[in-house]
PDB file of C-alpha atoms in Angstrom:
ATOM      1  CA  TYR A   1       6.721  32.487  -2.807  1.00  0.00           C
ATOM      2  CA  PHE A   2       4.563  30.006  -0.955  1.00  0.00           C
ATOM      3  CA  HIS A   3       6.362  26.635  -0.490  1.00  0.00           C
ATOM      4  CA  MET A   4       3.841  23.826  -0.690  1.00  0.00           C
ATOM      5  CA  ALA A   5       4.243  21.663   2.408  1.00  0.00           C
ATOM      6  CA  LYS A   6       4.876  18.051   1.418  1.00  0.00           C
ATOM      7  CA  GLU A   7       2.883  15.114   2.786  1.00  0.00           C
ATOM      8  CA  LYS A   8       5.085  12.960   5.107  1.00  0.00           C
ATOM      9  CA  VAL A   9       4.441   9.326   4.274  1.00  0.00           C
ATOM     10  CA  ILE A  10       5.549   5.926   5.606  1.00  0.00           C
ATOM     11  CA  LEU A  11       4.867   3.132   3.043  1.00  0.00           C
ATOM     12  CA  ASP A  12       4.272  -0.413   4.333  1.00  0.00           C
ATOM     13  CA  THR A  13       4.308  -2.772   1.447  1.00  0.00           C
ATOM     14  CA  ASP A  14       4.484  -6.466   0.337  1.00  0.00           C
ATOM     15  CA  ILE A  15       6.169  -5.450  -2.915  1.00  0.00           C
ATOM     16  CA  GLY A  16       7.175  -8.602  -4.813  1.00  0.00           C
ATOM     17  CA  SER A  17       3.914 -10.517  -4.983  1.00  0.00           C
ATOM     18  CA  ASP A  18       1.344  -8.640  -7.026  1.00  0.00           C
ATOM     19  CA  ILE A  19       2.907  -6.042  -9.316  1.00  0.00           C
ATOM     20  CA  ASP A  20       1.018  -2.999  -8.098  1.00  0.00           C
ATOM     21  CA  ASP A  21       3.218  -2.250  -5.160  1.00  0.00           C
ATOM     22  CA  SER A  22       6.136  -1.208  -7.211  1.00  0.00           C
ATOM     23  CA  VAL A  23       3.807   0.828  -9.433  1.00  0.00           C
ATOM     24  CA  ALA A  24       2.732   2.608  -6.290  1.00  0.00           C
ATOM     25  CA  LEU A  25       6.278   3.067  -4.946  1.00  0.00           C
ATOM     26  CA  ALA A  26       7.413   4.486  -8.348  1.00  0.00           C
ATOM     27  CA  TYR A  27       4.533   7.053  -8.142  1.00  0.00           C
ATOM     28  CA  LEU A  28       5.498   8.094  -4.496  1.00  0.00           C
ATOM     29  CA  LEU A  29       9.117   8.646  -5.517  1.00  0.00           C
ATOM     30  CA  MET A  30       8.123  10.838  -8.467  1.00  0.00           C
ATOM     31  CA  GLN A  31       5.280  12.712  -6.653  1.00  0.00           C
ATOM     32  CA  GLU A  32       6.688  16.181  -5.831  1.00  0.00           C
ATOM     33  CA  LYS A  33       4.247  16.583  -2.911  1.00  0.00           C
ATOM     34  CA  CYS A  34       5.501  13.428  -1.248  1.00  0.00           C
ATOM     35  CA  ASP A  35       8.114  13.319   1.430  1.00  0.00           C
ATOM     36  CA  LEU A  36       8.649   9.508   1.681  1.00  0.00           C
ATOM     37  CA  LEU A  37      10.137   9.063   5.204  1.00  0.00           C
ATOM     38  CA  GLY A  38      10.890   5.332   4.826  1.00  0.00           C
ATOM     39  CA  VAL A  39       9.540   1.986   3.521  1.00  0.00           C
ATOM     40  CA  THR A  40       8.802  -1.125   5.580  1.00  0.00           C
ATOM     41  CA  THR A  41       8.181  -4.575   4.013  1.00  0.00           C
ATOM     42  CA  VAL A  42       5.814  -7.174   5.243  1.00  0.00           C
ATOM     43  CA  SER A  43       5.063 -10.890   4.674  1.00  0.00           C
ATOM     44  CA  GLY A  44       7.203 -13.884   3.339  1.00  0.00           C
ATOM     45  CA  GLN A  45      10.834 -13.043   2.554  1.00  0.00           C
ATOM     46  CA  PRO A  46      10.748  -9.376   3.845  1.00  0.00           C
ATOM     47  CA  GLU A  47      14.500  -8.996   3.039  1.00  0.00           C
ATOM     48  CA  LYS A  48      13.904  -9.971  -0.574  1.00  0.00           C
ATOM     49  CA  ARG A  49      11.135  -7.421  -0.704  1.00  0.00           C
ATOM     50  CA  ALA A  50      13.364  -4.826   0.843  1.00  0.00           C
ATOM     51  CA  MET A  51      15.937  -5.576  -1.948  1.00  0.00           C
ATOM     52  CA  MET A  52      13.153  -4.812  -4.532  1.00  0.00           C
ATOM     53  CA  VAL A  53      12.431  -1.417  -2.833  1.00  0.00           C
ATOM     54  CA  SER A  54      16.091  -0.652  -2.808  1.00  0.00           C
ATOM     55  CA  ALA A  55      16.441  -1.440  -6.497  1.00  0.00           C
ATOM     56  CA  LEU A  56      13.641   1.288  -7.301  1.00  0.00           C
ATOM     57  CA  LEU A  57      15.329   3.738  -4.794  1.00  0.00           C
ATOM     58  CA  LYS A  58      18.607   3.416  -6.702  1.00  0.00           C
ATOM     59  CA  VAL A  59      17.010   4.011 -10.129  1.00  0.00           C
ATOM     60  CA  ALA A  60      15.202   7.041  -8.633  1.00  0.00           C
ATOM     61  CA  GLY A  61      18.496   8.347  -7.021  1.00  0.00           C
ATOM     62  CA  ARG A  62      16.760   8.227  -3.644  1.00  0.00           C
ATOM     63  CA  GLU A  63      18.988   6.070  -1.519  1.00  0.00           C
ATOM     64  CA  ASP A  64      18.491   8.456   1.369  1.00  0.00           C
ATOM     65  CA  ILE A  65      15.165   6.840   2.032  1.00  0.00           C
ATOM     66  CA  PRO A  66      15.535   4.125   4.605  1.00  0.00           C
ATOM     67  CA  VAL A  67      14.127   0.601   4.110  1.00  0.00           C
ATOM     68  CA  PHE A  68      13.263  -1.918   6.914  1.00  0.00           C
ATOM     69  CA  PRO A  69      12.352  -5.552   6.550  1.00  0.00           C
ATOM     70  CA  GLY A  70       9.283  -6.176   8.667  1.00  0.00           C
ATOM     71  CA  ALA A  71       7.285  -9.235   9.829  1.00  0.00           C
ATOM     72  CA  PRO A  72       7.576 -12.320   7.702  1.00  0.00           C
ATOM     73  CA  ILE A  73       4.541 -14.244   9.027  1.00  0.00           C
ATOM     74  CA  PRO A  74       0.975 -13.277  10.055  1.00  0.00           C
ATOM     75  CA  MET A  75       0.008 -12.982  13.735  1.00  0.00           C
ATOM     76  CA  LEU A  76      -1.910 -16.172  14.395  1.00  0.00           C
ATOM     77  CA  THR A  77      -2.901 -17.766  11.017  1.00  0.00           C
ATOM     78  CA  ASP A  78      -1.134 -19.909   8.471  1.00  0.00           C
ATOM     79  CA  VAL A  79       1.197 -18.205   6.000  1.00  0.00           C
ATOM     80  CA  LYS A  80      -0.526 -17.668   2.706  1.00  0.00           C
ATOM     81  CA  GLN A  81       2.321 -15.673   1.114  1.00  0.00           C
ATOM     82  CA  ALA A  82       5.535 -17.268   1.951  1.00  0.00           C
ATOM     83  CA  THR A  83       7.697 -15.911  -0.984  1.00  0.00           C
ATOM     84  CA  ALA A  84       8.263 -12.772  -3.088  1.00  0.00           C
ATOM     85  CA  PRO A  85       8.263 -14.317  -6.687  1.00  0.00           C
ATOM     86  CA  GLN A  86       9.196 -11.093  -8.468  1.00  0.00           C
ATOM     87  CA  ALA A  87      12.537 -11.003  -6.571  1.00  0.00           C
ATOM     88  CA  ASP A  88      13.628 -13.396  -9.295  1.00  0.00           C
ATOM     89  CA  ARG A  89      14.281 -10.221 -11.399  1.00  0.00           C
ATOM     90  CA  LEU A  90      16.644  -8.759  -8.807  1.00  0.00           C
ATOM     91  CA  ALA A  91      19.788  -9.811 -10.540  1.00  0.00           C
ATOM     92  CA  ASN A  92      19.023  -7.202 -13.367  1.00  0.00           C
ATOM     93  CA  TRP A  93      19.014  -4.235 -10.971  1.00  0.00           C
ATOM     94  CA  PRO A  94      21.632  -3.007  -8.609  1.00  0.00           C
ATOM     95  CA  HIS A  95      20.336  -3.114  -4.959  1.00  0.00           C
ATOM     96  CA  GLU A  96      21.283  -3.132  -1.344  1.00  0.00           C
ATOM     97  CA  THR A  97      21.493  -6.562   0.355  1.00  0.00           C
ATOM     98  CA  GLN A  98      22.126  -5.615   3.998  1.00  0.00           C
ATOM     99  CA  PHE A  99      19.355  -4.107   6.001  1.00  0.00           C
ATOM    100  CA  ARG A 100      18.771  -3.387   9.737  1.00  0.00           C
ATOM    101  CA  MET A 101      16.724  -6.426  10.805  1.00  0.00           C
ATOM    102  CA  GLY A 102      14.133  -6.128  13.509  1.00  0.00           C
ATOM    103  CA  ALA A 103      14.241  -2.290  13.440  1.00  0.00           C
ATOM    104  CA  TYR A 104      10.984  -1.679  11.574  1.00  0.00           C
ATOM    105  CA  LEU A 105       8.663  -1.066  14.562  1.00  0.00           C
ATOM    106  CA  GLU A 106      11.168   1.217  16.212  1.00  0.00           C
ATOM    107  CA  PHE A 107      11.526   3.170  12.910  1.00  0.00           C
ATOM    108  CA  MET A 108       7.735   3.581  12.531  1.00  0.00           C
ATOM    109  CA  ARG A 109       7.196   4.390  16.135  1.00  0.00           C
ATOM    110  CA  ASP A 110      10.085   6.918  16.407  1.00  0.00           C
ATOM    111  CA  THR A 111       9.180   8.663  13.038  1.00  0.00           C
ATOM    112  CA  ILE A 112       5.525   9.050  13.929  1.00  0.00           C
ATOM    113  CA  ARG A 113       6.274  10.244  17.458  1.00  0.00           C
ATOM    114  CA  ARG A 114       8.832  12.836  16.080  1.00  0.00           C
ATOM    115  CA  ASN A 115       6.190  14.215  13.708  1.00  0.00           C
ATOM    116  CA  PRO A 116       2.865  14.083  15.602  1.00  0.00           C
ATOM    117  CA  GLY A 117      -0.146  14.813  13.439  1.00  0.00           C
ATOM    118  CA  GLU A 118       1.892  14.958  10.185  1.00  0.00           C
ATOM    119  CA  VAL A 119       2.490  11.420   9.026  1.00  0.00           C
ATOM    120  CA  THR A 120       0.290   9.430   6.617  1.00  0.00           C
ATOM    121  CA  LEU A 121       0.742   5.672   7.166  1.00  0.00           C
ATOM    122  CA  LEU A 122       0.009   4.024   3.791  1.00  0.00           C
ATOM    123  CA  ALA A 123      -0.301   0.220   4.098  1.00  0.00           C
ATOM    124  CA  ILE A 124      -0.687  -1.734   0.884  1.00  0.00           C
ATOM    125  CA  GLY A 125       0.195  -5.211   2.113  1.00  0.00           C
ATOM    126  CA  PRO A 126      -1.135  -7.520   4.841  1.00  0.00           C
ATOM    127  CA  MET A 127      -1.631  -5.586   8.092  1.00  0.00           C
ATOM    128  CA  THR A 128       0.901  -7.399  10.330  1.00  0.00           C
ATOM    129  CA  ASN A 129       3.379  -4.628  10.813  1.00  0.00           C
ATOM    130  CA  LEU A 130       0.629  -2.133  11.643  1.00  0.00           C
ATOM    131  CA  GLY A 131      -1.051  -4.632  13.939  1.00  0.00           C
ATOM    132  CA  LEU A 132       2.190  -5.163  15.867  1.00  0.00           C
ATOM    133  CA  LEU A 133       3.019  -1.410  15.977  1.00  0.00           C
ATOM    134  CA  PHE A 134      -0.464  -0.422  17.295  1.00  0.00           C
ATOM    135  CA  THR A 135      -0.328  -3.226  19.902  1.00  0.00           C
ATOM    136  CA  MET A 136       3.131  -2.167  21.089  1.00  0.00           C
ATOM    137  CA  ASP A 137       2.277   1.628  21.304  1.00  0.00           C
ATOM    138  CA  PRO A 138      -1.489   2.084  21.357  1.00  0.00           C
ATOM    139  CA  GLU A 139      -1.155   5.860  21.190  1.00  0.00           C
ATOM    140  CA  ILE A 140       0.435   5.756  17.634  1.00  0.00           C
ATOM    141  CA  PRO A 141      -2.798   5.717  15.661  1.00  0.00           C
ATOM    142  CA  SER A 142      -3.965   9.010  17.383  1.00  0.00           C
ATOM    143  CA  LEU A 143      -0.611  10.677  16.573  1.00  0.00           C
ATOM    144  CA  LEU A 144      -0.921   9.988  12.816  1.00  0.00           C
ATOM    145  CA  LYS A 145      -2.355  12.497  10.258  1.00  0.00           C
ATOM    146  CA  ARG A 146      -4.166   9.580   8.661  1.00  0.00           C
ATOM    147  CA  ILE A 147      -4.168   5.835   7.874  1.00  0.00           C
ATOM    148  CA  VAL A 148      -4.736   5.041   4.233  1.00  0.00           C
ATOM    149  CA  LEU A 149      -5.200   1.342   3.455  1.00  0.00           C
ATOM    150  CA  MET A 150      -5.447  -0.773   0.288  1.00  0.00           C
ATOM    151  CA  ASN A 151      -7.683  -3.312   2.199  1.00  0.00           C
ATOM    152  CA  GLY A 152     -11.016  -4.940   2.204  1.00  0.00           C
ATOM    153  CA  SER A 153     -13.893  -5.363  -0.128  1.00  0.00           C
ATOM    154  CA  PHE A 154     -17.017  -3.437   0.847  1.00  0.00           C
ATOM    155  CA  GLU A 155     -19.652  -3.182  -1.756  1.00  0.00           C
ATOM    156  CA  HIS A 156     -20.313  -6.687  -2.977  1.00  0.00           C
ATOM    157  CA  LYS A 157     -22.467  -5.636  -5.952  1.00  0.00           C
ATOM    158  CA  LEU A 158     -19.606  -6.187  -8.359  1.00  0.00           C
ATOM    159  CA  ALA A 159     -18.499  -9.647  -9.431  1.00  0.00           C
ATOM    160  CA  VAL A 160     -15.546  -9.584  -7.089  1.00  0.00           C
ATOM    161  CA  SER A 161     -14.908 -11.953  -4.284  1.00  0.00           C
ATOM    162  CA  TYR A 162     -15.743 -10.990  -0.737  1.00  0.00           C
ATOM    163  CA  ASN A 163     -12.204 -11.786   0.236  1.00  0.00           C
ATOM    164  CA  GLU A 164      -9.452  -9.272  -0.214  1.00  0.00           C
ATOM    165  CA  TRP A 165      -5.877 -10.702  -0.152  1.00  0.00           C
ATOM    166  CA  ASN A 166      -4.359  -8.311   2.356  1.00  0.00           C
ATOM    167  CA  SER A 167      -7.164  -8.641   4.810  1.00  0.00           C
ATOM    168  CA  LEU A 168      -7.256 -12.491   4.499  1.00  0.00           C
ATOM    169  CA  ASN A 169      -3.532 -12.759   4.896  1.00  0.00           C
ATOM    170  CA  ASP A 170      -3.599 -11.567   8.490  1.00  0.00           C
ATOM    171  CA  PRO A 171      -7.205 -11.219   9.749  1.00  0.00           C
ATOM    172  CA  TYR A 172      -6.269 -10.589  13.383  1.00  0.00           C
ATOM    173  CA  ALA A 173      -3.803  -7.766  12.482  1.00  0.00           C
ATOM    174  CA  THR A 174      -6.523  -6.338  10.158  1.00  0.00           C
ATOM    175  CA  ALA A 175      -8.925  -6.333  13.037  1.00  0.00           C
ATOM    176  CA  ILE A 176      -6.521  -4.552  15.276  1.00  0.00           C
ATOM    177  CA  VAL A 177      -5.878  -1.848  12.625  1.00  0.00           C
ATOM    178  CA  TYR A 178      -9.638  -1.180  12.114  1.00  0.00           C
ATOM    179  CA  ASN A 179     -10.042  -0.953  15.928  1.00  0.00           C
ATOM    180  CA  ALA A 180      -7.412   1.731  16.025  1.00  0.00           C
ATOM    181  CA  LYS A 181      -8.587   5.394  16.273  1.00  0.00           C
ATOM    182  CA  ALA A 182      -6.922   7.644  13.860  1.00  0.00           C
ATOM    183  CA  PRO A 183      -7.942  11.126  12.860  1.00  0.00           C
ATOM    184  CA  ILE A 184      -8.561   9.934   9.406  1.00  0.00           C
ATOM    185  CA  HIS A 185      -8.951   6.131   8.769  1.00  0.00           C
ATOM    186  CA  ARG A 186      -9.434   5.475   5.092  1.00  0.00           C
ATOM    187  CA  SER A 187      -9.662   2.347   3.021  1.00  0.00           C
ATOM    188  CA  ILE A 188      -9.531   1.805  -0.671  1.00  0.00           C
ATOM    189  CA  GLY A 189     -11.086  -1.597  -1.285  1.00  0.00           C
ATOM    190  CA  LEU A 190     -11.175  -4.265  -3.915  1.00  0.00           C
ATOM    191  CA  ASP A 191     -14.661  -3.356  -5.150  1.00  0.00           C
ATOM    192  CA  VAL A 192     -13.234   0.059  -6.277  1.00  0.00           C
ATOM    193  CA  THR A 193      -9.732  -0.825  -7.330  1.00  0.00           C
ATOM    194  CA  MET A 194     -10.939  -3.512  -9.653  1.00  0.00           C
ATOM    195  CA  GLN A 195     -12.415  -0.787 -11.779  1.00  0.00           C
ATOM    196  CA  VAL A 196      -8.900   0.473 -12.634  1.00  0.00           C
ATOM    197  CA  GLN A 197      -7.085  -2.141 -14.848  1.00  0.00           C
ATOM    198  CA  MET A 198      -4.757  -2.004 -17.761  1.00  0.00           C
ATOM    199  CA  LYS A 199      -3.722  -4.804 -20.229  1.00  0.00           C
ATOM    200  CA  ALA A 200      -0.111  -5.989 -20.323  1.00  0.00           C
ATOM    201  CA  SER A 201       0.282  -4.591 -23.851  1.00  0.00           C
ATOM    202  CA  GLU A 202      -0.772  -1.028 -22.639  1.00  0.00           C
ATOM    203  CA  VAL A 203       1.488  -1.322 -19.676  1.00  0.00           C
ATOM    204  CA  GLU A 204       4.338  -2.148 -22.015  1.00  0.00           C
ATOM    205  CA  ALA A 205       3.495   0.884 -24.247  1.00  0.00           C
ATOM    206  CA  ARG A 206       2.889   3.454 -21.367  1.00  0.00           C
ATOM    207  CA  PHE A 207       5.516   2.505 -18.869  1.00  0.00           C
ATOM    208  CA  THR A 208       8.300   4.498 -20.652  1.00  0.00           C
ATOM    209  CA  HIS A 209       9.965   6.454 -17.873  1.00  0.00           C
ATOM    210  CA  PRO A 210      13.337   5.191 -16.553  1.00  0.00           C
ATOM    211  CA  LEU A 211      11.855   4.510 -13.103  1.00  0.00           C
ATOM    212  CA  LEU A 212       9.172   2.332 -14.629  1.00  0.00           C
ATOM    213  CA  GLN A 213      11.696   0.007 -16.247  1.00  0.00           C
ATOM    214  CA  PRO A 214      12.484  -2.056 -13.213  1.00  0.00           C
ATOM    215  CA  VAL A 215       8.715  -2.008 -12.415  1.00  0.00           C
ATOM    216  CA  LYS A 216       8.087  -3.370 -15.966  1.00  0.00           C
ATOM    217  CA  ASP A 217      10.808  -6.016 -15.535  1.00  0.00           C
ATOM    218  CA  PHE A 218       9.295  -7.106 -12.143  1.00  0.00           C
ATOM    219  CA  ALA A 219       5.929  -7.097 -13.847  1.00  0.00           C
ATOM    220  CA  SER A 220       7.067  -9.615 -16.438  1.00  0.00           C
ATOM    221  CA  VAL A 221       6.988 -12.363 -13.682  1.00  0.00           C
ATOM    222  CA  TRP A 222       3.421 -11.309 -12.978  1.00  0.00           C
ATOM    223  CA  PHE A 223       2.447 -11.170 -16.601  1.00  0.00           C
ATOM    224  CA  LYS A 224       3.415 -14.820 -17.158  1.00  0.00           C
ATOM    225  CA  HIS A 225       0.104 -15.732 -15.286  1.00  0.00           C
ATOM    226  CA  ALA A 226      -2.054 -12.728 -16.001  1.00  0.00           C
ATOM    227  CA  ASP A 227      -2.820 -10.347 -18.854  1.00  0.00           C
ATOM    228  CA  LEU A 228      -4.120  -7.567 -16.677  1.00  0.00           C
ATOM    229  CA  MET A 229      -2.618  -5.249 -14.137  1.00  0.00           C
ATOM    230  CA  THR A 230      -5.038  -3.850 -11.436  1.00  0.00           C
ATOM    231  CA  PHE A 231      -3.951  -0.595  -9.870  1.00  0.00           C
ATOM    232  CA  HIS A 232      -5.046  -1.490  -6.477  1.00  0.00           C
ATOM    233  CA  ASP A 233      -2.072   0.084  -4.472  1.00  0.00           C
ATOM    234  CA  PRO A 234      -1.357   3.121  -6.709  1.00  0.00           C
ATOM    235  CA  LEU A 235      -5.021   4.026  -6.441  1.00  0.00           C
ATOM    236  CA  ALA A 236      -4.664   4.166  -2.553  1.00  0.00           C
ATOM    237  CA  ALA A 237      -1.436   6.155  -2.870  1.00  0.00           C
ATOM    238  CA  THR A 238      -2.848   8.791  -5.232  1.00  0.00           C
ATOM    239  CA  THR A 239      -5.778   9.636  -2.936  1.00  0.00           C
ATOM    240  CA  ILE A 240      -3.346  11.117  -0.446  1.00  0.00           C
ATOM    241  CA  PHE A 241      -2.500  13.902  -2.972  1.00  0.00           C
ATOM    242  CA  ASP A 242      -5.757  14.419  -5.010  1.00  0.00           C
ATOM    243  CA  ASP A 243      -9.256  14.509  -3.459  1.00  0.00           C
ATOM    244  CA  ASN A 244     -10.939  14.218  -6.831  1.00  0.00           C
ATOM    245  CA  ILE A 245      -9.844  10.554  -7.618  1.00  0.00           C
ATOM    246  CA  CYS A 246     -12.180   8.647  -5.318  1.00  0.00           C
ATOM    247  CA  GLY A 247     -15.425   9.499  -3.533  1.00  0.00           C
ATOM    248  CA  PHE A 248     -15.611   8.162   0.112  1.00  0.00           C
ATOM    249  CA  THR A 249     -18.393   6.988   2.389  1.00  0.00           C
ATOM    250  CA  ARG A 250     -18.207   7.169   6.094  1.00  0.00           C
ATOM    251  CA  GLY A 251     -19.107   4.238   8.347  1.00  0.00           C
ATOM    252  CA  LYS A 252     -17.852   1.412  10.326  1.00  0.00           C
ATOM    253  CA  VAL A 253     -15.687  -1.526   9.108  1.00  0.00           C
ATOM    254  CA  GLU A 254     -15.749  -4.872  11.047  1.00  0.00           C
ATOM    255  CA  ILE A 255     -13.648  -7.928  10.309  1.00  0.00           C
ATOM    256  CA  GLU A 256     -15.050 -11.463  10.374  1.00  0.00           C
ATOM    257  CA  LEU A 257     -13.047 -13.490  12.848  1.00  0.00           C
ATOM    258  CA  GLN A 258     -15.457 -16.166  14.141  1.00  0.00           C
ATOM    259  CA  SER A 259     -15.991 -18.167  10.932  1.00  0.00           C
ATOM    260  CA  GLU A 260     -12.894 -19.966   9.824  1.00  0.00           C
ATOM    261  CA  LYS A 261     -14.180 -19.988   6.248  1.00  0.00           C
ATOM    262  CA  LEU A 262     -14.811 -16.263   6.165  1.00  0.00           C
ATOM    263  CA  ARG A 263     -12.041 -15.096   8.448  1.00  0.00           C
ATOM    264  CA  GLY A 264     -10.683 -11.792   7.200  1.00  0.00           C
ATOM    265  CA  VAL A 265     -13.809 -10.736   5.341  1.00  0.00           C
ATOM    266  CA  THR A 266     -14.672  -7.054   5.749  1.00  0.00           C
ATOM    267  CA  HIS A 267     -18.134  -5.848   6.622  1.00  0.00           C
ATOM    268  CA  PHE A 268     -19.122  -2.158   6.173  1.00  0.00           C
ATOM    269  CA  THR A 269     -22.042  -0.421   7.755  1.00  0.00           C
ATOM    270  CA  PRO A 270     -22.661   3.199   6.515  1.00  0.00           C
ATOM    271  CA  ASN A 271     -22.857   5.762   9.324  1.00  0.00           C
ATOM    272  CA  GLU A 272     -22.073   9.391   8.954  1.00  0.00           C
ATOM    273  CA  ASN A 273     -20.428   9.416  12.394  1.00  0.00           C
ATOM    274  CA  GLY A 274     -18.528   6.229  11.860  1.00  0.00           C
ATOM    275  CA  PRO A 275     -14.789   5.984  12.404  1.00  0.00           C
ATOM    276  CA  HIS A 276     -13.855   4.859   8.967  1.00  0.00           C
ATOM    277  CA  GLU A 277     -13.975   6.079   5.384  1.00  0.00           C
ATOM    278  CA  ILE A 278     -14.190   3.617   2.455  1.00  0.00           C
ATOM    279  CA  ALA A 279     -13.740   4.541  -1.248  1.00  0.00           C
ATOM    280  CA  SER A 280     -17.080   4.229  -2.932  1.00  0.00           C
ATOM    281  CA  THR A 281     -16.385   5.641  -6.440  1.00  0.00           C
ATOM    282  CA  VAL A 282     -13.308   6.199  -8.626  1.00  0.00           C
ATOM    283  CA  ASN A 283     -12.900   8.368 -11.691  1.00  0.00           C
ATOM    284  CA  ARG A 284     -10.782   5.933 -13.780  1.00  0.00           C
ATOM    285  CA  GLU A 285      -9.610   8.220 -16.570  1.00  0.00           C
ATOM    286  CA  TYR A 286      -8.826  11.037 -14.082  1.00  0.00           C
ATOM    287  CA  PHE A 287      -6.855   8.603 -11.934  1.00  0.00           C
ATOM    288  CA  LEU A 288      -4.734   7.419 -14.828  1.00  0.00           C
ATOM    289  CA  ASP A 289      -4.072  10.917 -16.069  1.00  0.00           C
ATOM    290  CA  HIS A 290      -2.993  11.783 -12.579  1.00  0.00           C
ATOM    291  CA  TYR A 291      -0.828   8.730 -12.103  1.00  0.00           C
ATOM    292  CA  PHE A 292       1.145   9.190 -15.398  1.00  0.00           C
ATOM    293  CA  SER A 293       1.415  13.031 -14.970  1.00  0.00           C
ATOM    294  CA  VAL A 294       4.111  12.557 -12.284  1.00  0.00           C
ATOM    295  CA  PHE A 295       6.356  10.729 -14.783  1.00  0.00           C
ATOM    296  CA  LYS A 296       6.380  13.638 -17.297  1.00  0.00           C
TER     297      LYS A 296
END
């Protein structure tokens, strides 16, 4: 009997702002091929975000997975995301309240160094934690199996803004991350993720699994202001486990830092020898089937 080796993953997330982070975390917890080594949180109120992670881990019966609050503010720019609005729902779900503060870089660094060539760093929030990690220990990117980011907006043919929230939130950290040399450096950008959306009513109908109940509860805060959920972060997560969800184009990503108005905008130049891969296509129905299949 051949035992399928699991993918070792560290998740770096700003869970608590948009709803898709918890949708991605629930998927990783149910994905049999995923060995989730730990979760780090980033941006305003990182402890509150860690509590939200902890609430999902409790429902999943996965309290063995460590959670570390990370950097609350971006490197050099103003804070755009000071709070975690969905933490308002925490009272409804048991969760840890005490975390090891200031240990997130040490955790990421030690875990990657102990498992060279095996860890996927999946970052679905602003890039501050990764920027700090790669600055502290520049060898880390080369010791990863791959970097997978929900970041940027690359093909501006669609009616989406040039500005992607994670990149805008910490442009300097984003630049550090794209300058890092990893064996595989992959981004799933806004132009592709915007093609995978679901109405609030369909979320209500399809999110039936026990682990999706806290997700749905957190989402109710989001749905006060929006009728759609976009699967930005889950799309990035699923590409780690299935090569048929997105098509990728190789090239070079550069971050606009000079112009204050455009700071954080991502530029992509196709080049088959380039250091980066960006998602260029997505099979929407195939993705949704894959996503929900883990909750059977």
